[in-house]
């Protein structure tokens, strides 16, 4: 099973709302990622978790708050977003630890977020 | 700073053609290179992963090569089909990050 599952598939939220995106993998991967992708652009890295600890934050605004409650789950909490935050949010995972450098990355199908 | 370039940006071919997509990178110090496919509005599907010590990988009608010294990778698609229509992205893995090209948008016409 090489599946990364993201929910919901679509989300519309107001600028004052609080919502969460969820990501789940059961491949035993210890590295998990959040990416943001705008139309016709490549994915932009937001956060990297390694062994449930945040290891990279690409200077993402605090209105995005990641959480890794266990080795299979990754959440992205959203609060007070702006219309320009509308995008496809992608979760990915790969093996961590000693094989970190050679590991294949697997992506979910994404959450299409619209901020109104 | 690592930069990844993909040529061409768009490609339209008739069904059945063999085709080559190109990816170049500026710094040869990479851990691996990965090719992905993305359908409109969808997530990314991993096609092939080439480790830095490897020269090529094959999966079905796809073959990817890697020449680290020249900073190049090619994705060869044999006997293209309309279902191959998608955007193809290459990414190199450096310092715990994937550095991405802008992609090649492929249309295979019946």
mmCIF file of C-alpha atoms in Angstrom:
data_model
loop_
_atom_site.group_PDB
_atom_site.id
_atom_site.type_symbol
_atom_site.label_atom_id
_atom_site.label_comp_id
_atom_site.label_asym_id
_atom_site.label_seq_id
_atom_site.Cartn_x
_atom_site.Cartn_y
_atom_site.Cartn_z
ATOM 1 C CA UNK A 1 0.000 0.000 0.000
ATOM 2 C CA UNK A 2 1.630 3.248 -1.153
ATOM 3 C CA UNK A 3 -1.296 5.482 -0.343
ATOM 4 C CA UNK A 4 -1.365 8.840 1.371
ATOM 5 C CA UNK A 5 -4.940 9.834 2.215
ATOM 6 C CA UNK A 6 -6.016 13.438 2.615
ATOM 7 C CA UNK A 7 -9.342 14.745 3.900
ATOM 8 C CA UNK A 8 -11.344 16.661 2.992
ATOM 9 C CA UNK A 9 -10.907 16.754 -0.777
ATOM 10 C CA UNK A 10 -12.492 20.210 -0.996
ATOM 11 C CA UNK A 11 -12.879 22.920 1.640
ATOM 12 C CA UNK A 12 -14.434 26.365 1.474
ATOM 13 C CA UNK A 13 -13.856 28.557 4.508
ATOM 14 C CA UNK A 14 -14.393 32.157 5.521
ATOM 15 C CA UNK A 15 -11.570 34.358 6.683
ATOM 16 C CA UNK A 16 -12.710 34.086 10.310
ATOM 17 C CA UNK A 17 -13.143 30.327 10.342
ATOM 18 C CA UNK A 18 -10.949 27.662 11.906
ATOM 19 C CA UNK A 19 -10.571 24.418 10.020
ATOM 20 C CA UNK A 20 -8.160 21.492 9.820
ATOM 21 C CA UNK A 21 -6.728 19.409 7.013
ATOM 22 C CA UNK A 22 -5.865 15.794 7.715
ATOM 23 C CA UNK A 23 -3.337 13.417 6.217
ATOM 24 C CA UNK A 24 -2.806 9.736 6.953
ATOM 25 C CA UNK A 25 -0.309 7.117 5.779
ATOM 26 C CA UNK A 26 0.236 3.516 6.826
ATOM 27 C CA UNK A 27 3.524 2.827 5.075
ATOM 28 C CA UNK A 28 5.593 3.199 8.247
ATOM 29 C CA UNK A 29 7.124 6.387 6.928
ATOM 30 C CA UNK A 30 8.691 8.634 9.552
ATOM 31 C CA UNK A 31 8.968 11.798 7.450
ATOM 32 C CA UNK A 32 5.826 13.747 6.525
ATOM 33 C CA UNK A 33 5.414 16.965 4.620
ATOM 34 C CA UNK A 34 2.928 19.717 3.847
ATOM 35 C CA UNK A 35 3.101 21.486 0.491
ATOM 36 C CA UNK A 36 1.085 24.309 -1.028
ATOM 37 C CA UNK A 37 0.509 24.410 -4.769
ATOM 38 C CA UNK A 38 -0.906 27.251 -6.823
ATOM 39 C CA UNK A 39 -2.261 26.722 -10.335
ATOM 40 C CA UNK A 40 0.388 25.941 -12.940
ATOM 41 C CA UNK A 41 3.181 26.128 -10.347
ATOM 42 C CA UNK A 42 5.208 23.383 -8.707
ATOM 43 C CA UNK A 43 4.550 22.511 -5.052
ATOM 44 C CA UNK A 44 6.043 24.794 -2.404
ATOM 45 C CA UNK A 45 7.319 23.160 0.760
ATOM 46 C CA UNK A 46 5.676 24.404 3.962
ATOM 47 C CA UNK A 47 6.617 22.008 6.774
ATOM 48 C CA UNK A 48 8.598 18.820 7.332
ATOM 49 C CA UNK A 49 8.097 16.460 10.252
ATOM 50 C CA UNK A 50 10.664 13.846 11.120
ATOM 51 C CA UNK A 51 9.795 11.248 13.768
ATOM 52 C CA UNK A 52 6.802 13.365 14.804
ATOM 53 C CA UNK A 53 8.969 16.428 15.412
ATOM 54 C CA UNK A 54 8.883 19.571 13.295
ATOM 55 C CA UNK A 55 12.233 19.758 11.509
ATOM 56 C CA UNK A 56 11.614 22.342 8.783
ATOM 57 C CA UNK A 57 9.310 25.372 8.737
ATOM 58 C CA UNK A 58 9.709 27.324 5.521
ATOM 59 C CA UNK A 59 8.813 30.644 7.170
ATOM 60 C CA UNK A 60 5.118 29.872 6.903
ATOM 61 C CA UNK A 61 2.715 32.435 8.452
ATOM 62 C CA UNK A 62 1.408 31.484 11.883
ATOM 63 C CA UNK A 63 -2.149 31.231 10.559
ATOM 64 C CA UNK A 64 -1.005 27.785 9.400
ATOM 65 C CA UNK A 65 -0.281 25.482 12.335
ATOM 66 C CA UNK A 66 0.949 21.933 11.724
ATOM 67 C CA UNK A 67 0.561 19.034 14.115
ATOM 68 C CA UNK A 68 1.821 15.459 14.046
ATOM 69 C CA UNK A 69 -0.067 13.518 16.746
ATOM 70 C CA UNK A 70 1.501 10.170 15.825
ATOM 71 C CA UNK A 71 3.643 8.542 13.163
ATOM 72 C CA UNK A 72 0.704 7.962 10.797
ATOM 73 C CA UNK A 73 -1.152 11.261 11.055
ATOM 74 C CA UNK A 74 -0.401 14.827 10.056
ATOM 75 C CA UNK A 75 -2.759 17.758 10.525
ATOM 76 C CA UNK A 76 -2.689 21.325 9.270
ATOM 77 C CA UNK A 77 -4.750 23.716 11.361
ATOM 78 C CA UNK A 78 -6.015 26.807 9.569
ATOM 79 C CA UNK A 79 -7.122 30.060 11.187
ATOM 80 C CA UNK A 80 -7.813 33.565 9.875
ATOM 81 C CA UNK A 81 -6.721 32.728 6.352
ATOM 82 C CA UNK A 82 -6.625 35.188 3.470
ATOM 83 C CA UNK A 83 -8.088 34.725 -0.021
ATOM 84 C CA UNK A 84 -4.525 34.409 -1.385
ATOM 85 C CA UNK A 85 -4.127 31.253 0.699
ATOM 86 C CA UNK A 86 -6.543 29.500 -1.659
ATOM 87 C CA UNK A 87 -4.588 26.650 -3.230
ATOM 88 C CA UNK A 88 -4.169 22.882 -3.417
ATOM 89 C CA UNK A 89 -2.614 21.619 -0.185
ATOM 90 C CA UNK A 90 -0.643 18.432 -0.587
ATOM 91 C CA UNK A 91 0.612 16.022 2.016
ATOM 92 C CA UNK A 92 3.530 13.698 1.340
ATOM 93 C CA UNK A 93 5.504 11.061 3.183
ATOM 94 C CA UNK A 94 8.800 9.233 2.820
ATOM 95 C CA UNK A 95 10.979 6.925 4.839
ATOM 96 C CA UNK A 96 12.998 8.773 7.442
ATOM 97 C CA UNK A 97 16.047 7.847 9.461
ATOM 98 C CA UNK A 98 19.063 6.369 7.740
ATOM 99 C CA UNK A 99 17.334 6.127 4.352
ATOM 100 C CA UNK A 100 16.200 9.748 4.468
ATOM 101 C CA UNK A 101 18.436 10.776 1.586
ATOM 102 C CA UNK A 102 17.386 8.094 -0.849
ATOM 103 C CA UNK A 103 13.713 7.805 -0.020
ATOM 104 C CA UNK A 104 10.911 8.064 -2.531
ATOM 105 C CA UNK A 105 8.252 10.659 -1.729
ATOM 106 C CA UNK A 106 4.574 9.688 -1.986
ATOM 107 C CA UNK A 107 1.882 12.319 -2.275
ATOM 108 C CA UNK A 108 -1.787 12.422 -1.427
ATOM 109 C CA UNK A 109 -4.484 13.700 -3.771
ATOM 110 C CA UNK A 110 -4.615 17.034 -2.016
ATOM 111 C CA UNK A 111 -7.224 19.297 -0.449
ATOM 112 C CA UNK A 112 -8.542 22.064 -2.685
ATOM 113 C CA UNK A 113 -8.925 25.023 -0.314
ATOM 114 C CA UNK A 114 -10.927 28.121 -1.174
ATOM 115 C CA UNK A 115 -10.903 31.071 1.233
ATOM 116 C CA UNK A 116 -13.817 33.479 0.789
ATOM 117 C CA UNK B 1 21.519 27.511 -5.231
ATOM 118 C CA UNK B 2 19.982 24.492 -6.961
ATOM 119 C CA UNK B 3 17.744 25.276 -9.909
ATOM 120 C CA UNK B 4 15.747 22.762 -11.951
ATOM 121 C CA UNK B 5 14.628 23.424 -15.509
ATOM 122 C CA UNK B 6 12.269 21.355 -17.623
ATOM 123 C CA UNK B 7 12.110 21.519 -21.380
ATOM 124 C CA UNK B 8 9.789 21.747 -23.220
ATOM 125 C CA UNK B 9 7.170 23.575 -21.136
ATOM 126 C CA UNK B 10 4.414 22.056 -23.275
ATOM 127 C CA UNK B 11 4.241 19.253 -25.805
ATOM 128 C CA UNK B 12 1.461 18.012 -28.061
ATOM 129 C CA UNK B 13 1.930 14.740 -29.946
ATOM 130 C CA UNK B 14 -0.211 12.221 -31.825
ATOM 131 C CA UNK B 15 -0.948 8.927 -30.162
ATOM 132 C CA UNK B 16 1.713 6.257 -30.592
ATOM 133 C CA UNK B 17 4.737 8.533 -30.673
ATOM 134 C CA UNK B 18 7.788 7.925 -28.543
ATOM 135 C CA UNK B 19 8.747 11.065 -26.692
ATOM 136 C CA UNK B 20 11.416 12.504 -24.413
ATOM 137 C CA UNK B 21 10.982 14.986 -21.608
ATOM 138 C CA UNK B 22 14.052 16.788 -20.323
ATOM 139 C CA UNK B 23 15.063 17.925 -16.852
ATOM 140 C CA UNK B 24 18.292 19.756 -16.002
ATOM 141 C CA UNK B 25 19.710 20.839 -12.667
ATOM 142 C CA UNK B 26 22.533 23.214 -11.805
ATOM 143 C CA UNK B 27 24.219 21.436 -8.881
ATOM 144 C CA UNK B 28 25.248 17.795 -9.253
ATOM 145 C CA UNK B 29 25.249 17.248 -5.458
ATOM 146 C CA UNK B 30 21.855 15.567 -5.340
ATOM 147 C CA UNK B 31 20.706 12.521 -3.369
ATOM 148 C CA UNK B 32 18.126 11.395 -5.894
ATOM 149 C CA UNK B 33 15.843 12.582 -8.697
ATOM 150 C CA UNK B 34 12.169 11.771 -8.902
ATOM 151 C CA UNK B 35 9.697 12.071 -11.771
ATOM 152 C CA UNK B 36 6.041 12.731 -11.003
ATOM 153 C CA UNK B 37 2.835 12.933 -12.963
ATOM 154 C CA UNK B 38 0.035 15.333 -12.081
ATOM 155 C CA UNK B 39 -3.451 15.347 -13.595
ATOM 156 C CA UNK B 40 -5.333 18.685 -13.497
ATOM 157 C CA UNK B 41 -6.425 19.567 -9.969
ATOM 158 C CA UNK B 42 -5.092 16.285 -8.579
ATOM 159 C CA UNK B 43 -2.199 15.172 -6.442
ATOM 160 C CA UNK B 44 1.161 13.922 -7.623
ATOM 161 C CA UNK B 45 1.841 10.335 -8.632
ATOM 162 C CA UNK B 46 5.404 9.119 -8.312
ATOM 163 C CA UNK B 47 6.576 7.585 -11.581
ATOM 164 C CA UNK B 48 10.241 6.816 -11.102
ATOM 165 C CA UNK B 49 12.937 7.452 -8.512
ATOM 166 C CA UNK B 50 16.598 7.414 -9.557
ATOM 167 C CA UNK B 51 19.199 7.316 -6.811
ATOM 168 C CA UNK B 52 22.310 9.460 -7.283
ATOM 169 C CA UNK B 53 24.398 6.313 -7.832
ATOM 170 C CA UNK B 54 22.083 4.971 -10.558
ATOM 171 C CA UNK B 55 22.002 5.716 -14.269
ATOM 172 C CA UNK B 56 18.443 4.730 -15.138
ATOM 173 C CA UNK B 57 15.171 3.255 -13.966
ATOM 174 C CA UNK B 58 12.371 1.631 -15.928
ATOM 175 C CA UNK B 59 8.704 1.066 -15.243
ATOM 176 C CA UNK B 60 6.515 -0.266 -18.031
ATOM 177 C CA UNK B 61 6.614 2.195 -20.941
ATOM 178 C CA UNK B 62 8.622 4.702 -18.930
ATOM 179 C CA UNK B 63 12.383 4.940 -18.739
ATOM 180 C CA UNK B 64 14.252 7.643 -16.853
ATOM 181 C CA UNK B 65 17.972 8.289 -17.091
ATOM 182 C CA UNK B 66 20.268 10.341 -14.914
ATOM 183 C CA UNK B 67 23.611 11.914 -15.775
ATOM 184 C CA UNK B 68 24.766 13.698 -12.642
ATOM 185 C CA UNK B 69 27.963 15.026 -14.150
ATOM 186 C CA UNK B 70 26.084 16.946 -16.823
ATOM 187 C CA UNK B 71 23.127 17.763 -14.566
ATOM 188 C CA UNK B 72 20.547 16.103 -16.774
ATOM 189 C CA UNK B 73 17.725 13.589 -16.618
ATOM 190 C CA UNK B 74 15.390 12.435 -19.356
ATOM 191 C CA UNK B 75 12.035 10.711 -19.129
ATOM 192 C CA UNK B 76 11.311 8.525 -22.148
ATOM 193 C CA UNK B 77 7.711 7.541 -22.808
ATOM 194 C CA UNK B 78 7.243 4.787 -25.360
ATOM 195 C CA UNK B 79 4.156 4.425 -27.546
ATOM 196 C CA UNK B 80 2.322 7.359 -26.001
ATOM 197 C CA UNK B 81 -1.417 7.090 -25.277
ATOM 198 C CA UNK B 82 -4.128 9.707 -24.643
ATOM 199 C CA UNK B 83 -4.143 8.582 -20.993
ATOM 200 C CA UNK B 84 -0.565 9.843 -20.689
ATOM 201 C CA UNK B 85 -1.831 13.412 -21.011
ATOM 202 C CA UNK B 86 -0.822 15.213 -17.817
ATOM 203 C CA UNK B 87 1.847 17.495 -16.402
ATOM 204 C CA UNK B 88 5.162 15.788 -15.715
ATOM 205 C CA UNK B 89 7.339 17.223 -12.958
ATOM 206 C CA UNK B 90 10.887 16.366 -12.031
ATOM 207 C CA UNK B 91 12.359 17.106 -8.627
ATOM 208 C CA UNK B 92 15.823 16.679 -7.149
ATOM 209 C CA UNK B 93 16.321 15.862 -3.492
ATOM 210 C CA UNK B 94 18.838 18.106 -1.758
ATOM 211 C CA UNK B 95 19.263 18.880 1.960
ATOM 212 C CA UNK B 96 15.958 17.311 3.013
ATOM 213 C CA UNK B 97 14.022 19.210 0.359
ATOM 214 C CA UNK B 98 12.691 18.504 -3.100
ATOM 215 C CA UNK B 99 13.636 21.208 -5.599
ATOM 216 C CA UNK B 100 11.137 21.271 -8.429
ATOM 217 C CA UNK B 101 11.066 22.099 -12.092
ATOM 218 C CA UNK B 102 8.055 23.925 -13.534
ATOM 219 C CA UNK B 103 6.872 20.833 -15.376
ATOM 220 C CA UNK B 104 6.107 19.761 -18.922
ATOM 221 C CA UNK B 105 2.440 19.787 -19.922
ATOM 222 C CA UNK B 106 1.868 16.835 -22.246
ATOM 223 C CA UNK B 107 -1.124 16.349 -24.532
ATOM 224 C CA UNK B 108 -1.393 13.081 -26.483
ATOM 225 C CA UNK B 109 -3.992 13.368 -29.210
ATOM 226 C CA UNK B 110 -6.033 10.362 -30.424
#
